């Protein structure tokens, strides 16, 4: 099959992979029943399993970078097979866990490392196949990753109504592992310099040379981009980590209504990834990010002034925050490739993803600290809006560094 046609099949298979590994963010569906199960086994109450998700979310960059090195040398197929085995066995193993340390080992490390390996490989490879539509490729693959947090909880909740949580883990692990491995045999590496027959967008800031990670770390623009990603992901990671408690304590919502808030956030996260990826192919990454940070600033201000008497403002602010977060995540795979070349993007994007990990650490920590000091969530949203302003300034600096 002609690669110009096959690249679309590869993109579809890539979306299946990110849809599977994005189920990492469906952890909240499993947390309560798994906590109850482990409490029953141990004879003592286990109130929270937050440490499991924290570990799973933190270890991803390790295999994103490590898998990136392997991907650049042998291609994505066997990296994805390994990721599918690791992710699938991690989920299946979680169905056999009888203690919190076992769950940290299976879900925290197995699922987390498998997710990072697959995500980094898939996104960077998809971008290499679409130098003319890098925003679209990055947006679609990351949108499926974000959309998984909408689809998988629905499937998992239906399963949990008819079976034990351990059984659900085993079934989902087996099915997702097989889907990832099967998709791996459809996906292949983009040939070096794959541009033949394609009209490259005038907005694609294609560099004249491919820069490896050593060269990237010597570029001033890398550090500006890393800080911009941290600022852009801060609000989203802060809110996602505590969306349900925020809705219940700040707005007085019931647990059921708060669950709908989580779904709303996930929906706009997905839409932001898809919309910004396509828009960046037209306006360029920097122009799209200017709009994105503007939306994020408005979101932070709306949520700061929000009270339990203004649910409409809360919903709109939350939707804007989710959209802004998703937009940044949709832009960055293609943006990294545009700045430093496609050849080494597997490793480069893995290193750039450290900015996301920083946001995942700082966002929840600052929100918890300010909540503890003031007794309110609102001050954290003001910090998020301020970081949106910082993001706009960083984009101006990035624009000047291109000249």
PDB file of N, CA and C in Angstrom, residues 170-252:
ATOM      1  N   UNK A 170      -8.835  -7.890  35.312  1.00  0.00           N
ATOM      2  CA  UNK A 170      -8.248  -8.962  34.499  1.00  0.00           C
ATOM      3  C   UNK A 170      -8.777  -8.946  33.073  1.00  0.00           C
ATOM      4  N   UNK A 171     -10.074  -8.740  32.937  1.00  0.00           N
ATOM      5  CA  UNK A 171     -10.669  -8.729  31.600  1.00  0.00           C
ATOM      6  C   UNK A 171     -10.177  -7.529  30.791  1.00  0.00           C
ATOM      7  N   UNK A 172     -10.234  -6.343  31.400  1.00  0.00           N
ATOM      8  CA  UNK A 172      -9.786  -5.139  30.696  1.00  0.00           C
ATOM      9  C   UNK A 172      -8.302  -5.217  30.343  1.00  0.00           C
ATOM     10  N   UNK A 173      -7.497  -5.769  31.252  1.00  0.00           N
ATOM     11  CA  UNK A 173      -6.071  -5.905  30.991  1.00  0.00           C
ATOM     12  C   UNK A 173      -5.792  -6.811  29.805  1.00  0.00           C
ATOM     13  N   UNK A 174      -6.505  -7.929  29.751  1.00  0.00           N
ATOM     14  CA  UNK A 174      -6.310  -8.868  28.641  1.00  0.00           C
ATOM     15  C   UNK A 174      -6.745  -8.253  27.309  1.00  0.00           C
ATOM     16  N   UNK A 175      -7.910  -7.620  27.305  1.00  0.00           N
ATOM     17  CA  UNK A 175      -8.438  -7.038  26.068  1.00  0.00           C
ATOM     18  C   UNK A 175      -7.551  -5.892  25.584  1.00  0.00           C
ATOM     19  N   UNK A 176      -7.192  -4.981  26.486  1.00  0.00           N
ATOM     20  CA  UNK A 176      -6.386  -3.828  26.076  1.00  0.00           C
ATOM     21  C   UNK A 176      -4.983  -4.233  25.664  1.00  0.00           C
ATOM     22  N   UNK A 177      -4.408  -5.184  26.383  1.00  0.00           N
ATOM     23  CA  UNK A 177      -3.084  -5.662  26.003  1.00  0.00           C
ATOM     24  C   UNK A 177      -3.081  -6.229  24.596  1.00  0.00           C
ATOM     25  N   UNK A 178      -4.107  -7.018  24.272  1.00  0.00           N
ATOM     26  CA  UNK A 178      -4.213  -7.608  22.939  1.00  0.00           C
ATOM     27  C   UNK A 178      -4.428  -6.541  21.858  1.00  0.00           C
ATOM     28  N   UNK A 179      -5.253  -5.533  22.157  1.00  0.00           N
ATOM     29  CA  UNK A 179      -5.487  -4.460  21.179  1.00  0.00           C
ATOM     30  C   UNK A 179      -4.187  -3.703  20.892  1.00  0.00           C
ATOM     31  N   UNK A 180      -3.418  -3.400  21.936  1.00  0.00           N
ATOM     32  CA  UNK A 180      -2.151  -2.676  21.747  1.00  0.00           C
ATOM     33  C   UNK A 180      -1.175  -3.508  20.926  1.00  0.00           C
ATOM     34  N   UNK A 181      -1.059  -4.791  21.255  1.00  0.00           N
ATOM     35  CA  UNK A 181      -0.122  -5.668  20.540  1.00  0.00           C
ATOM     36  C   UNK A 181      -0.552  -5.848  19.086  1.00  0.00           C
ATOM     37  N   UNK A 182      -1.862  -6.049  18.849  1.00  0.00           N
ATOM     38  CA  UNK A 182      -2.357  -6.196  17.479  1.00  0.00           C
ATOM     39  C   UNK A 182      -2.114  -4.922  16.675  1.00  0.00           C
ATOM     40  N   UNK A 183      -2.345  -3.770  17.291  1.00  0.00           N
ATOM     41  CA  UNK A 183      -2.113  -2.490  16.610  1.00  0.00           C
ATOM     42  C   UNK A 183      -0.641  -2.298  16.265  1.00  0.00           C
ATOM     43  N   UNK A 184       0.242  -2.857  17.111  1.00  0.00           N
ATOM     44  CA  UNK A 184       1.680  -2.707  16.887  1.00  0.00           C
ATOM     45  C   UNK A 184       2.108  -3.283  15.545  1.00  0.00           C
ATOM     46  N   UNK A 185       1.394  -4.317  15.083  1.00  0.00           N
ATOM     47  CA  UNK A 185       1.777  -4.962  13.828  1.00  0.00           C
ATOM     48  C   UNK A 185       1.209  -4.240  12.605  1.00  0.00           C
ATOM     49  N   UNK A 186       0.403  -3.212  12.840  1.00  0.00           N
ATOM     50  CA  UNK A 186      -0.076  -2.344  11.761  1.00  0.00           C
ATOM     51  C   UNK A 186       0.820  -1.112  11.647  1.00  0.00           C
ATOM     52  N   UNK A 187       1.335  -0.694  12.794  1.00  0.00           N
ATOM     53  CA  UNK A 187       2.122   0.543  12.863  1.00  0.00           C
ATOM     54  C   UNK A 187       3.564   0.285  12.463  1.00  0.00           C
ATOM     55  N   UNK A 188       4.111   1.137  11.641  1.00  0.00           N
ATOM     56  CA  UNK A 188       5.506   1.046  11.239  1.00  0.00           C
ATOM     57  C   UNK A 188       6.158   2.407  11.347  1.00  0.00           C
ATOM     58  N   UNK A 189       7.488   2.399  11.256  1.00  0.00           N
ATOM     59  CA  UNK A 189       8.227   3.648  11.387  1.00  0.00           C
ATOM     60  C   UNK A 189       8.117   4.481  10.119  1.00  0.00           C
ATOM     61  N   UNK A 190       8.021   5.784  10.302  1.00  0.00           N
ATOM     62  CA  UNK A 190       8.031   6.686   9.144  1.00  0.00           C
ATOM     63  C   UNK A 190       9.440   6.717   8.558  1.00  0.00           C
ATOM     64  N   UNK A 191       9.554   6.600   7.225  1.00  0.00           N
ATOM     65  CA  UNK A 191      10.881   6.668   6.607  1.00  0.00           C
ATOM     66  C   UNK A 191      11.546   8.016   6.890  1.00  0.00           C
ATOM     67  N   UNK A 192      12.853   8.007   6.970  1.00  0.00           N
ATOM     68  CA  UNK A 192      13.588   9.253   7.211  1.00  0.00           C
ATOM     69  C   UNK A 192      13.276  10.260   6.105  1.00  0.00           C
ATOM     70  N   UNK A 193      12.971  11.477   6.494  1.00  0.00           N
ATOM     71  CA  UNK A 193      12.696  12.532   5.529  1.00  0.00           C
ATOM     72  C   UNK A 193      11.426  12.316   4.736  1.00  0.00           C
ATOM     73  N   UNK A 194      10.432  11.700   5.365  1.00  0.00           N
ATOM     74  CA  UNK A 194       9.182  11.383   4.670  1.00  0.00           C
ATOM     75  C   UNK A 194       8.390  12.659   4.381  1.00  0.00           C
ATOM     76  N   UNK A 195       8.563  13.188   3.184  1.00  0.00           N
ATOM     77  CA  UNK A 195       7.833  14.391   2.781  1.00  0.00           C
ATOM     78  C   UNK A 195       7.366  14.294   1.328  1.00  0.00           C
ATOM     79  N   UNK A 196       7.802  13.266   0.610  1.00  0.00           N
ATOM     80  CA  UNK A 196       7.535  13.156  -0.824  1.00  0.00           C
ATOM     81  C   UNK A 196       6.039  13.205  -1.123  1.00  0.00           C
ATOM     82  N   UNK A 197       5.704  14.051  -2.110  1.00  0.00           N
ATOM     83  CA  UNK A 197       4.311  14.110  -2.555  1.00  0.00           C
ATOM     84  C   UNK A 197       3.402  14.909  -1.666  1.00  0.00           C
ATOM     85  N   UNK A 198       3.951  15.566  -0.620  1.00  0.00           N
ATOM     86  CA  UNK A 198       3.116  16.311   0.312  1.00  0.00           C
ATOM     87  C   UNK A 198       3.460  17.783   0.273  1.00  0.00           C
ATOM     88  N   UNK A 199       2.441  18.579   0.378  1.00  0.00           N
ATOM     89  CA  UNK A 199       2.614  20.025   0.451  1.00  0.00           C
ATOM     90  C   UNK A 199       2.675  20.420   1.913  1.00  0.00           C
ATOM     91  N   UNK A 200       3.831  20.877   2.349  1.00  0.00           N
ATOM     92  CA  UNK A 200       4.016  21.234   3.747  1.00  0.00           C
ATOM     93  C   UNK A 200       3.377  22.582   4.027  1.00  0.00           C
ATOM     94  N   UNK A 201       2.621  22.653   5.136  1.00  0.00           N
ATOM     95  CA  UNK A 201       1.924  23.888   5.490  1.00  0.00           C
ATOM     96  C   UNK A 201       2.906  25.037   5.654  1.00  0.00           C
ATOM     97  N   UNK A 202       2.506  26.215   5.233  1.00  0.00           N
ATOM     98  CA  UNK A 202       3.361  27.400   5.386  1.00  0.00           C
ATOM     99  C   UNK A 202       3.551  27.770   6.835  1.00  0.00           C
ATOM    100  N   UNK A 203       2.651  27.248   7.700  1.00  0.00           N
ATOM    101  CA  UNK A 203       2.757  27.540   9.135  1.00  0.00           C
ATOM    102  C   UNK A 203       3.668  26.557   9.849  1.00  0.00           C
ATOM    103  N   UNK A 204       4.041  25.476   9.169  1.00  0.00           N
ATOM    104  CA  UNK A 204       4.900  24.481   9.810  1.00  0.00           C
ATOM    105  C   UNK A 204       6.303  25.052   9.913  1.00  0.00           C
ATOM    106  N   UNK A 205       6.760  25.247  11.127  1.00  0.00           N
ATOM    107  CA  UNK A 205       8.057  25.859  11.345  1.00  0.00           C
ATOM    108  C   UNK A 205       9.139  24.791  11.239  1.00  0.00           C
ATOM    109  N   UNK A 206       9.296  24.208  10.076  1.00  0.00           N
ATOM    110  CA  UNK A 206      10.187  23.079   9.892  1.00  0.00           C
ATOM    111  C   UNK A 206      11.646  23.517  10.008  1.00  0.00           C
ATOM    112  N   UNK A 207      12.398  22.913  10.903  1.00  0.00           N
ATOM    113  CA  UNK A 207      13.789  23.292  11.043  1.00  0.00           C
ATOM    114  C   UNK A 207      14.622  22.731   9.912  1.00  0.00           C
ATOM    115  N   UNK A 208      15.751  23.371   9.649  1.00  0.00           N
ATOM    116  CA  UNK A 208      16.607  22.905   8.565  1.00  0.00           C
ATOM    117  C   UNK A 208      17.373  21.668   8.990  1.00  0.00           C
ATOM    118  N   UNK A 209      17.556  21.438  10.280  1.00  0.00           N
ATOM    119  CA  UNK A 209      18.309  20.291  10.769  1.00  0.00           C
ATOM    120  C   UNK A 209      17.544  19.604  11.889  1.00  0.00           C
ATOM    121  N   UNK A 210      17.706  18.268  11.930  1.00  0.00           N
ATOM    122  CA  UNK A 210      17.167  17.515  13.062  1.00  0.00           C
ATOM    123  C   UNK A 210      18.142  17.627  14.221  1.00  0.00           C
ATOM    124  N   UNK A 211      17.621  17.935  15.388  1.00  0.00           N
ATOM    125  CA  UNK A 211      18.443  18.141  16.577  1.00  0.00           C
ATOM    126  C   UNK A 211      18.171  17.018  17.563  1.00  0.00           C
ATOM    127  N   UNK A 212      19.226  16.322  18.031  1.00  0.00           N
ATOM    128  CA  UNK A 212      19.015  15.275  19.024  1.00  0.00           C
ATOM    129  C   UNK A 212      18.876  15.899  20.406  1.00  0.00           C
ATOM    130  N   UNK A 213      18.698  15.042  21.419  1.00  0.00           N
ATOM    131  CA  UNK A 213      18.391  15.566  22.758  1.00  0.00           C
ATOM    132  C   UNK A 213      19.529  16.410  23.320  1.00  0.00           C
ATOM    133  N   UNK A 214      20.763  16.072  22.969  1.00  0.00           N
ATOM    134  CA  UNK A 214      21.893  16.868  23.471  1.00  0.00           C
ATOM    135  C   UNK A 214      21.857  18.280  22.884  1.00  0.00           C
ATOM    136  N   UNK A 215      21.605  18.331  21.576  1.00  0.00           N
ATOM    137  CA  UNK A 215      21.502  19.638  20.935  1.00  0.00           C
ATOM    138  C   UNK A 215      20.295  20.415  21.431  1.00  0.00           C
ATOM    139  N   UNK A 216      19.185  19.711  21.676  1.00  0.00           N
ATOM    140  CA  UNK A 216      17.971  20.364  22.160  1.00  0.00           C
ATOM    141  C   UNK A 216      18.213  21.026  23.515  1.00  0.00           C
ATOM    142  N   UNK A 217      18.944  20.325  24.393  1.00  0.00           N
ATOM    143  CA  UNK A 217      19.202  20.866  25.730  1.00  0.00           C
ATOM    144  C   UNK A 217      20.112  22.095  25.697  1.00  0.00           C
ATOM    145  N   UNK A 218      20.762  22.323  24.579  1.00  0.00           N
ATOM    146  CA  UNK A 218      21.609  23.508  24.450  1.00  0.00           C
ATOM    147  C   UNK A 218      20.860  24.703  23.868  1.00  0.00           C
ATOM    148  N   UNK A 219      19.612  24.465  23.460  1.00  0.00           N
ATOM    149  CA  UNK A 219      18.811  25.527  22.865  1.00  0.00           C
ATOM    150  C   UNK A 219      18.004  26.280  23.930  1.00  0.00           C
ATOM    151  N   UNK A 220      18.055  27.598  23.882  1.00  0.00           N
ATOM    152  CA  UNK A 220      17.278  28.423  24.810  1.00  0.00           C
ATOM    153  C   UNK A 220      15.784  28.163  24.642  1.00  0.00           C
ATOM    154  N   UNK A 221      15.367  27.891  23.417  1.00  0.00           N
ATOM    155  CA  UNK A 221      13.948  27.686  23.155  1.00  0.00           C
ATOM    156  C   UNK A 221      13.409  26.450  23.864  1.00  0.00           C
ATOM    157  N   UNK A 222      14.269  25.440  24.095  1.00  0.00           N
ATOM    158  CA  UNK A 222      13.805  24.244  24.811  1.00  0.00           C
ATOM    159  C   UNK A 222      13.309  24.606  26.207  1.00  0.00           C
ATOM    160  N   UNK A 223      14.060  25.417  26.921  1.00  0.00           N
ATOM    161  CA  UNK A 223      13.696  25.760  28.295  1.00  0.00           C
ATOM    162  C   UNK A 223      12.464  26.659  28.331  1.00  0.00           C
ATOM    163  N   UNK A 224      12.347  27.518  27.338  1.00  0.00           N
ATOM    164  CA  UNK A 224      11.131  28.334  27.234  1.00  0.00           C
ATOM    165  C   UNK A 224       9.919  27.442  26.970  1.00  0.00           C
ATOM    166  N   UNK A 225      10.085  26.459  26.084  1.00  0.00           N
ATOM    167  CA  UNK A 225       8.989  25.540  25.777  1.00  0.00           C
ATOM    168  C   UNK A 225       8.627  24.678  26.980  1.00  0.00           C
ATOM    169  N   UNK A 226       9.641  24.219  27.718  1.00  0.00           N
ATOM    170  CA  UNK A 226       9.398  23.398  28.906  1.00  0.00           C
ATOM    171  C   UNK A 226       8.591  24.183  29.937  1.00  0.00           C
ATOM    172  N   UNK A 227       8.982  25.433  30.172  1.00  0.00           N
ATOM    173  CA  UNK A 227       8.261  26.268  31.137  1.00  0.00           C
ATOM    174  C   UNK A 227       6.847  26.593  30.644  1.00  0.00           C
ATOM    175  N   UNK A 228       6.717  26.792  29.326  1.00  0.00           N
ATOM    176  CA  UNK A 228       5.393  27.071  28.763  1.00  0.00           C
ATOM    177  C   UNK A 228       4.466  25.882  28.941  1.00  0.00           C
ATOM    178  N   UNK A 229       4.983  24.672  28.717  1.00  0.00           N
ATOM    179  CA  UNK A 229       4.184  23.459  28.903  1.00  0.00           C
ATOM    180  C   UNK A 229       3.763  23.311  30.363  1.00  0.00           C
ATOM    181  N   UNK A 230       4.671  23.592  31.282  1.00  0.00           N
ATOM    182  CA  UNK A 230       4.336  23.499  32.708  1.00  0.00           C
ATOM    183  C   UNK A 230       3.223  24.474  33.070  1.00  0.00           C
ATOM    184  N   UNK A 231       3.342  25.710  32.589  1.00  0.00           N
ATOM    185  CA  UNK A 231       2.302  26.711  32.860  1.00  0.00           C
ATOM    186  C   UNK A 231       0.967  26.301  32.234  1.00  0.00           C
ATOM    187  N   UNK A 232       1.030  25.752  31.009  1.00  0.00           N
ATOM    188  CA  UNK A 232      -0.191  25.385  30.316  1.00  0.00           C
ATOM    189  C   UNK A 232      -0.904  24.193  30.912  1.00  0.00           C
ATOM    190  N   UNK A 233      -0.138  23.247  31.464  1.00  0.00           N
ATOM    191  CA  UNK A 233      -0.735  22.033  32.038  1.00  0.00           C
ATOM    192  C   UNK A 233      -1.084  22.195  33.516  1.00  0.00           C
ATOM    193  N   UNK A 234      -0.611  23.267  34.146  1.00  0.00           N
ATOM    194  CA  UNK A 234      -0.767  23.443  35.596  1.00  0.00           C
ATOM    195  C   UNK A 234      -2.225  23.387  36.033  1.00  0.00           C
ATOM    196  N   UNK A 235      -3.063  24.231  35.447  1.00  0.00           N
ATOM    197  CA  UNK A 235      -4.463  24.308  35.880  1.00  0.00           C
ATOM    198  C   UNK A 235      -5.185  22.988  35.661  1.00  0.00           C
ATOM    199  N   UNK A 236      -4.945  22.368  34.491  1.00  0.00           N
ATOM    200  CA  UNK A 236      -5.613  21.114  34.198  1.00  0.00           C
ATOM    201  C   UNK A 236      -5.250  20.021  35.175  1.00  0.00           C
ATOM    202  N   UNK A 237      -3.969  19.854  35.455  1.00  0.00           N
ATOM    203  CA  UNK A 237      -3.537  18.812  36.388  1.00  0.00           C
ATOM    204  C   UNK A 237      -4.012  19.105  37.806  1.00  0.00           C
ATOM    205  N   UNK A 238      -4.058  20.377  38.155  1.00  0.00           N
ATOM    206  CA  UNK A 238      -4.541  20.782  39.474  1.00  0.00           C
ATOM    207  C   UNK A 238      -6.011  20.411  39.655  1.00  0.00           C
ATOM    208  N   UNK A 239      -6.824  20.698  38.639  1.00  0.00           N
ATOM    209  CA  UNK A 239      -8.267  20.467  38.730  1.00  0.00           C
ATOM    210  C   UNK A 239      -8.610  18.995  38.552  1.00  0.00           C
ATOM    211  N   UNK A 240      -7.970  18.329  37.567  1.00  0.00           N
ATOM    212  CA  UNK A 240      -8.259  16.917  37.329  1.00  0.00           C
ATOM    213  C   UNK A 240      -8.015  16.086  38.569  1.00  0.00           C
ATOM    214  N   UNK A 241      -6.963  16.413  39.317  1.00  0.00           N
ATOM    215  CA  UNK A 241      -6.618  15.620  40.500  1.00  0.00           C
ATOM    216  C   UNK A 241      -7.684  15.685  41.584  1.00  0.00           C
ATOM    217  N   UNK A 242      -8.504  16.759  41.576  1.00  0.00           N
ATOM    218  CA  UNK A 242      -9.471  16.931  42.670  1.00  0.00           C
ATOM    219  C   UNK A 242     -10.818  17.456  42.175  1.00  0.00           C
ATOM    220  N   UNK A 243     -11.183  17.118  40.956  1.00  0.00           N
ATOM    221  CA  UNK A 243     -12.408  17.679  40.368  1.00  0.00           C
ATOM    222  C   UNK A 243     -13.648  17.361  41.197  1.00  0.00           C
ATOM    223  N   UNK A 244     -13.781  16.124  41.633  1.00  0.00           N
ATOM    224  CA  UNK A 244     -14.969  15.746  42.402  1.00  0.00           C
ATOM    225  C   UNK A 244     -15.034  16.451  43.760  1.00  0.00           C
ATOM    226  N   UNK A 245     -13.945  16.441  44.562  1.00  0.00           N
ATOM    227  CA  UNK A 245     -13.982  17.191  45.828  1.00  0.00           C
ATOM    228  C   UNK A 245     -14.234  18.689  45.636  1.00  0.00           C
ATOM    229  N   UNK A 246     -13.664  19.272  44.575  1.00  0.00           N
ATOM    230  CA  UNK A 246     -13.897  20.699  44.310  1.00  0.00           C
ATOM    231  C   UNK A 246     -15.388  20.945  44.099  1.00  0.00           C
ATOM    232  N   UNK A 247     -16.021  20.120  43.269  1.00  0.00           N
ATOM    233  CA  UNK A 247     -17.445  20.289  42.973  1.00  0.00           C
ATOM    234  C   UNK A 247     -18.305  20.108  44.223  1.00  0.00           C
ATOM    235  N   UNK A 248     -17.924  19.169  45.062  1.00  0.00           N
ATOM    236  CA  UNK A 248     -18.731  18.892  46.254  1.00  0.00           C
ATOM    237  C   UNK A 248     -18.531  19.940  47.343  1.00  0.00           C
ATOM    238  N   UNK A 249     -17.290  20.306  47.608  1.00  0.00           N
ATOM    239  CA  UNK A 249     -17.005  21.208  48.727  1.00  0.00           C
ATOM    240  C   UNK A 249     -17.166  22.679  48.354  1.00  0.00           C
ATOM    241  N   UNK A 250     -16.817  23.045  47.129  1.00  0.00           N
ATOM    242  CA  UNK A 250     -16.887  24.446  46.725  1.00  0.00           C
ATOM    243  C   UNK A 250     -18.286  24.822  46.251  1.00  0.00           C
ATOM    244  N   UNK A 251     -18.951  23.865  45.583  1.00  0.00           N
ATOM    245  CA  UNK A 251     -20.252  24.167  44.993  1.00  0.00           C
ATOM    246  C   UNK A 251     -21.411  23.469  45.700  1.00  0.00           C
ATOM    247  N   UNK A 252     -21.101  22.551  46.602  1.00  0.00           N
ATOM    248  CA  UNK A 252     -22.160  21.831  47.307  1.00  0.00           C
ATOM    249  C   UNK A 252     -22.858  20.790  46.465  1.00  0.00           C
TER     250      UNK A 252
END
